[in-house]
CSV table of C-alpha atoms in Angstrom, one decimal:
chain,number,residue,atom,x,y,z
A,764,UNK,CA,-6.0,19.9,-3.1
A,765,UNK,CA,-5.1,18.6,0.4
A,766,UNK,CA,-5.5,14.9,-1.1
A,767,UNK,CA,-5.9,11.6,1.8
A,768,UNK,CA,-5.9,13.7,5.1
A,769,UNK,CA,-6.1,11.4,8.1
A,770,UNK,CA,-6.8,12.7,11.7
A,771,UNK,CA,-5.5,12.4,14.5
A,772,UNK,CA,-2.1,11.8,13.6
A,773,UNK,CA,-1.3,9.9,16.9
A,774,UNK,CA,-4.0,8.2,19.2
A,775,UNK,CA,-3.5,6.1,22.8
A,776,UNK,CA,-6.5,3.6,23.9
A,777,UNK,CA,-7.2,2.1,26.7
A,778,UNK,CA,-8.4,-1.5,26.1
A,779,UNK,CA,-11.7,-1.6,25.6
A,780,UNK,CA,-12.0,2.1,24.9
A,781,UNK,CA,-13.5,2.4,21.8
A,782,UNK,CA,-12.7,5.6,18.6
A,783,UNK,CA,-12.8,6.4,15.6
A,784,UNK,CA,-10.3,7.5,12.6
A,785,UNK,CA,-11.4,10.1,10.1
A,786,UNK,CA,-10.3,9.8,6.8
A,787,UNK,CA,-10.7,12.5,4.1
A,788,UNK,CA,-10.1,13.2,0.8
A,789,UNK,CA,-11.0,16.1,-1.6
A,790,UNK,CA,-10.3,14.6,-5.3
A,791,UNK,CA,-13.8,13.2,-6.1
A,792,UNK,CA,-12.4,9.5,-6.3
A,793,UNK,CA,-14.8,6.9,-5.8
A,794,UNK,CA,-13.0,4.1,-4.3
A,795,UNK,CA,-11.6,4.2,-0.4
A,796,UNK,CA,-10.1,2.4,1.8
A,797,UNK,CA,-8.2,1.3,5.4
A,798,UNK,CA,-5.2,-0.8,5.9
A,799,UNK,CA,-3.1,-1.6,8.7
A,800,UNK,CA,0.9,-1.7,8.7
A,801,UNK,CA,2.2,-4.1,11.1
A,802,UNK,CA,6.3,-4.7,11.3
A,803,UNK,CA,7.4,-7.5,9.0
A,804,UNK,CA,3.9,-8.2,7.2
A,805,UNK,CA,3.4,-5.1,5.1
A,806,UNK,CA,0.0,-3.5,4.6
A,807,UNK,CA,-3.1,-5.3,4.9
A,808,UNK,CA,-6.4,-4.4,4.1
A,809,UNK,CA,-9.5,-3.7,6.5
A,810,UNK,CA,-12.2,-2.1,4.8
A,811,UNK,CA,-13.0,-0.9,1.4
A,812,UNK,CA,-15.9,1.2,0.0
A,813,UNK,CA,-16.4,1.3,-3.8
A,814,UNK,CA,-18.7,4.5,-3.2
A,815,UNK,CA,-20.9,5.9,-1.2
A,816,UNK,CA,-22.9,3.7,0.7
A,817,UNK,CA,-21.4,0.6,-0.2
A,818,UNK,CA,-18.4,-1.0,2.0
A,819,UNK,CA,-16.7,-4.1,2.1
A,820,UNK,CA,-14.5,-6.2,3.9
A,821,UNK,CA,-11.1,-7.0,3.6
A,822,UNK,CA,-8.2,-9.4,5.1
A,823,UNK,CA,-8.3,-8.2,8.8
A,824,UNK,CA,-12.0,-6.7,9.5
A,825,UNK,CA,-12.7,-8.2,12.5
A,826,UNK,CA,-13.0,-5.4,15.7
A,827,UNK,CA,-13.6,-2.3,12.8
A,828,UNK,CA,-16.2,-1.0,11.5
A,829,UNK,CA,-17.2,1.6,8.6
A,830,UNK,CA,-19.4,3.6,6.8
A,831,UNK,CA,-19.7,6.1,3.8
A,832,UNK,CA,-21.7,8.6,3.9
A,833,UNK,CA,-20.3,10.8,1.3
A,834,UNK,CA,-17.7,10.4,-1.3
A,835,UNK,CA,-15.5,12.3,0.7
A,836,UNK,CA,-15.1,10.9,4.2
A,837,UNK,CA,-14.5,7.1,5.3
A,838,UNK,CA,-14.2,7.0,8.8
A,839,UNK,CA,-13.0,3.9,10.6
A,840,UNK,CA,-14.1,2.6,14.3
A,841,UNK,CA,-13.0,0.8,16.8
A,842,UNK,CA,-15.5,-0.8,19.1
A,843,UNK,CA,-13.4,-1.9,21.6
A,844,UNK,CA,-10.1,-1.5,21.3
A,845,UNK,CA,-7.3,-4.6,22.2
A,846,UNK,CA,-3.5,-4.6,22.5
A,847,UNK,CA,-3.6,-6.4,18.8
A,848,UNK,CA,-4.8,-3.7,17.1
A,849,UNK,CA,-2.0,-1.5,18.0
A,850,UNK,CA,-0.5,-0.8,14.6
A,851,UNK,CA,-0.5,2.3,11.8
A,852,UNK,CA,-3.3,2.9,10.0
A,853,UNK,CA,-3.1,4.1,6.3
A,854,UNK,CA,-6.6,5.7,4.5
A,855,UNK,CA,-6.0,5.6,0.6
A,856,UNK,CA,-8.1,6.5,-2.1
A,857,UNK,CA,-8.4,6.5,-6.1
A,858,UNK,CA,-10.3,6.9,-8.9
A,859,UNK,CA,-12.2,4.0,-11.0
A,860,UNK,CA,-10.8,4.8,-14.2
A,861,UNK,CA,-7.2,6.1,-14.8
A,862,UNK,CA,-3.7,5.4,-13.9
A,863,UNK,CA,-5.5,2.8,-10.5
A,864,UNK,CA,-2.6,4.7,-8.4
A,865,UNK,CA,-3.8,4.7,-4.9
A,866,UNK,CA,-3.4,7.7,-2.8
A,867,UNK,CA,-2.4,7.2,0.7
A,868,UNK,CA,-3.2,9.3,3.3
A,869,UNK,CA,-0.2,10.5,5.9
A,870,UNK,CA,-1.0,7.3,8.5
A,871,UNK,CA,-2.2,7.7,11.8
A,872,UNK,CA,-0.2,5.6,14.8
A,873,UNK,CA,-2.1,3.8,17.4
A,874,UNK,CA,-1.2,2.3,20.7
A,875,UNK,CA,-3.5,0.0,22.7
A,876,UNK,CA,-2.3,-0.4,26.1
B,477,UNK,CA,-5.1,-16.5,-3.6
B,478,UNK,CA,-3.4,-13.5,-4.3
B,479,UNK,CA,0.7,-13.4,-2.4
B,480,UNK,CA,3.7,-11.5,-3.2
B,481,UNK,CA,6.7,-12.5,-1.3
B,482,UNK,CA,10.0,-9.8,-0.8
B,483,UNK,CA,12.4,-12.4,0.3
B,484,UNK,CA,14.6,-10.0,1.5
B,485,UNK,CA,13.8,-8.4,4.6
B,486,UNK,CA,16.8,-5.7,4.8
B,487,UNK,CA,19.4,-4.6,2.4
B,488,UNK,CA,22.4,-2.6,3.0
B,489,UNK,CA,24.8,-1.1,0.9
B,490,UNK,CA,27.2,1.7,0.4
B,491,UNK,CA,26.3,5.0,-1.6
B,492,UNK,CA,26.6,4.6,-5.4
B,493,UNK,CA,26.1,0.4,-5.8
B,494,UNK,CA,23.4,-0.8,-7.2
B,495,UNK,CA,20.4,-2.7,-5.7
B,496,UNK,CA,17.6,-4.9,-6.8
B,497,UNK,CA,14.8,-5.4,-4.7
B,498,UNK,CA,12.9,-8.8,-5.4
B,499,UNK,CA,9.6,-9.6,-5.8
B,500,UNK,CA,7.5,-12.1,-6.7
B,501,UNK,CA,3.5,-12.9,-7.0
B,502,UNK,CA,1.1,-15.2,-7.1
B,503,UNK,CA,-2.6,-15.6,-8.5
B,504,UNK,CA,-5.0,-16.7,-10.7
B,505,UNK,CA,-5.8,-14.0,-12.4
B,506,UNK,CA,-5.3,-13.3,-16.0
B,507,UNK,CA,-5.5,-9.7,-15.8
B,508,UNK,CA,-3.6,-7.9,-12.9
B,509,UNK,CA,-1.5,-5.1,-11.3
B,510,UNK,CA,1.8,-4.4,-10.0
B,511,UNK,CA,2.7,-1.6,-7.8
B,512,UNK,CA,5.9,-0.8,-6.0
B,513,UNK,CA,5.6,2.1,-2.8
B,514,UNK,CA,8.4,3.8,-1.2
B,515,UNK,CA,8.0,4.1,2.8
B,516,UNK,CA,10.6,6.4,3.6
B,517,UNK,CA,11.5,7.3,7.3
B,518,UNK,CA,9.0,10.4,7.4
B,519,UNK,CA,6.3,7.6,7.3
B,520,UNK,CA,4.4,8.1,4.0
B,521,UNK,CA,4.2,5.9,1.0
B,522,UNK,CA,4.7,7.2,-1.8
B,523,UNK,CA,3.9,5.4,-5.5
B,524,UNK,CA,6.5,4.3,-7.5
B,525,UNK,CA,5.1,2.5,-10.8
B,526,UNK,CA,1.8,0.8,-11.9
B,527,UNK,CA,2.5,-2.4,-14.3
B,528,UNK,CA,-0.3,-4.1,-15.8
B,529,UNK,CA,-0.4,-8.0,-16.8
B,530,UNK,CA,-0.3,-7.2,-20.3
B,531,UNK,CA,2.5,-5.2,-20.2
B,532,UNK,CA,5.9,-6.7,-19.9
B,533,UNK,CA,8.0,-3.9,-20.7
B,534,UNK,CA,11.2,-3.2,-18.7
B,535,UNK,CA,10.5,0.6,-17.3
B,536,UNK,CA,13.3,2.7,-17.1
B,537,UNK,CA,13.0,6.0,-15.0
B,538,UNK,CA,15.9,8.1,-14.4
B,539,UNK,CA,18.3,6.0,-11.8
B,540,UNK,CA,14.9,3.2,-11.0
B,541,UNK,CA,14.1,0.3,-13.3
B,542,UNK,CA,11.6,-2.4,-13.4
B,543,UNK,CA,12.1,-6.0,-14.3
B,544,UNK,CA,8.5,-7.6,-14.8
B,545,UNK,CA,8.5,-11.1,-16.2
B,546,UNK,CA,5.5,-13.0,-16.4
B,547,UNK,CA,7.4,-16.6,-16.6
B,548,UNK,CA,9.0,-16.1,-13.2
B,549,UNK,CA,5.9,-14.1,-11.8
B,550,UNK,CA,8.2,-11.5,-10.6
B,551,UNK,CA,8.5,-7.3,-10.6
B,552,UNK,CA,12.2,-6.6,-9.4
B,553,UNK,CA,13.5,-3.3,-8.7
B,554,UNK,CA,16.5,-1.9,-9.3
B,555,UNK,CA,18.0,1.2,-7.9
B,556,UNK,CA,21.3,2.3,-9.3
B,557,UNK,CA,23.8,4.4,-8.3
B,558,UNK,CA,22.0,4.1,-4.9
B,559,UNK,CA,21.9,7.5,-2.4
B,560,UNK,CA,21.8,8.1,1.1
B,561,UNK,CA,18.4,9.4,0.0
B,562,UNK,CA,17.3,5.7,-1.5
B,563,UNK,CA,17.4,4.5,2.3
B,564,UNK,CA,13.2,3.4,3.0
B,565,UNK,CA,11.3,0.6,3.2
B,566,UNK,CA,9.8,-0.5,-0.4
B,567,UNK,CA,7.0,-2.4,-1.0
B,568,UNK,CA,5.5,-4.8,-3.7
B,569,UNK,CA,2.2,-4.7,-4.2
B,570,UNK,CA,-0.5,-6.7,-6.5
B,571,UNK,CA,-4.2,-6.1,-7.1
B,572,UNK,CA,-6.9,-7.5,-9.4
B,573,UNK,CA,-8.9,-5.8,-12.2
B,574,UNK,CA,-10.3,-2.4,-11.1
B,575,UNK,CA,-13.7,-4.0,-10.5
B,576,UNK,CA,-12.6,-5.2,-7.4
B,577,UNK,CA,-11.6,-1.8,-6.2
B,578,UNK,CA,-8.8,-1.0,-3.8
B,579,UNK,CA,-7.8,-4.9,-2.6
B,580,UNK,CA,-4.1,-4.1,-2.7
B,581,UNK,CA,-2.3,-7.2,-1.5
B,582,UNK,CA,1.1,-5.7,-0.4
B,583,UNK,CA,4.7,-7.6,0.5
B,584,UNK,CA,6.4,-7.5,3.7
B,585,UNK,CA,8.7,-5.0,2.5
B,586,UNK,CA,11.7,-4.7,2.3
B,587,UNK,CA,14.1,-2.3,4.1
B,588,UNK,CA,16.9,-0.5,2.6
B,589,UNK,CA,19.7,1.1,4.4
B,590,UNK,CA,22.0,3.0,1.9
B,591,UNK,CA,25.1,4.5,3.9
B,592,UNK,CA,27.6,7.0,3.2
């Protein structure tokens, strides 16, 4: 299993540009979602999707969007990117039932200048 | 409101002391759990331990131990015998009952420099 795989690893925007994060993951889990880890305030939550189809917002989702499509993929967009949203985004996933351990994805680090 | 507070922005200590990392929480919630994450300098986070609300248990795994007490709200962490290796940023984490999916409400961390 390749687990949480998060592409691209690295990313610089223009402001106002606009992208989008994929997030992956191969173990079937149901539950998936995006936070971003800014110095000094930990990890906060922008989206969550309890399965396919259905998302949610979290603490920060204002300028992102999502969607899920499939179980596997929860991509993350940026409509148009500011100098605020410069940060590390993490993907994570789990499973409903079981141990609740979230799986993180490796991060990917953006820079909006 | 959910909040967990790690007062301590940035420890530092030398090889082999030992280290507790504090943490404390907030909410409502009857039924809940705690999480601690390791962030070391590669970038990843990495799971540490799940603690539920019901379960106050002290956890004891090779040189990590958890301190959970419900009275105090609080999920310390100790490290002992710390090694250069220990050195990462560590995070405290708190979520509500698995209905409400992934809503991890994390700590600022806190950073731990272990030197040789």
């Amino acid at each position: 299993n390749a687990g949480v795989t998060q592409t691209p690893k690295f990313q610089v925007l223009k402001t106002g540009q606009s992208m989008t994060l994929q997030c992956a993951q191969d173990m079937n889990h149901e539950y998936m979602s995006w936070y971003r880890q800014d110095p000094g305030m930990g990890l906060r939550l922008i989206h969550y999707s309890v399965g396919a189809g259905i998302t949610d917002q979290g603490e920060v989702p204002n300028g992102y969007n999502v969607s899920r499509s499939t179980t596997e993929d929860f991509p993350l967009r940026l409509l148009s990117a500011a100098p605020s949203q410069t940060s590390v985004y993490f993907c994570a996933s789990r499973t409903r039932a079981g141990s609740y351990e979230q799986y993180f994805g490796p991060g990917t680090r953006l820079t909006v200048t | 409101a959910q909040k967990v507070t790690q007062a301590q922005t940035e420890i530092s200590v030398v090889e082999k002391e030992d280290v507790t990392l504090d943490c404390v929480y907030e909410t409502r919630d009857t039924t809940y759990y705690l999480f601690w994450y390791k962030q070391p300098p590669s970038g990843e986070l990495v799971f540490l331990i799940r603690r539920n609300s019901f379960d106050e248990q002290n956890e004891i795994s090779g040189r990590y131990s958890w301190n959970f007490q419900k009275s105090t709200s609080s999920f310390n962490f100790t490290i002992t015998a710390s090694q250069v290796v220990d050195s990462a940023v560590y995070f405290c984490a708190l979520s509500r009952e698995v209905e409400y999916g992934n809503k991890l409400v994390f700590g600022a961390g806190t950073i731990l420099r272990v030197k040789s």
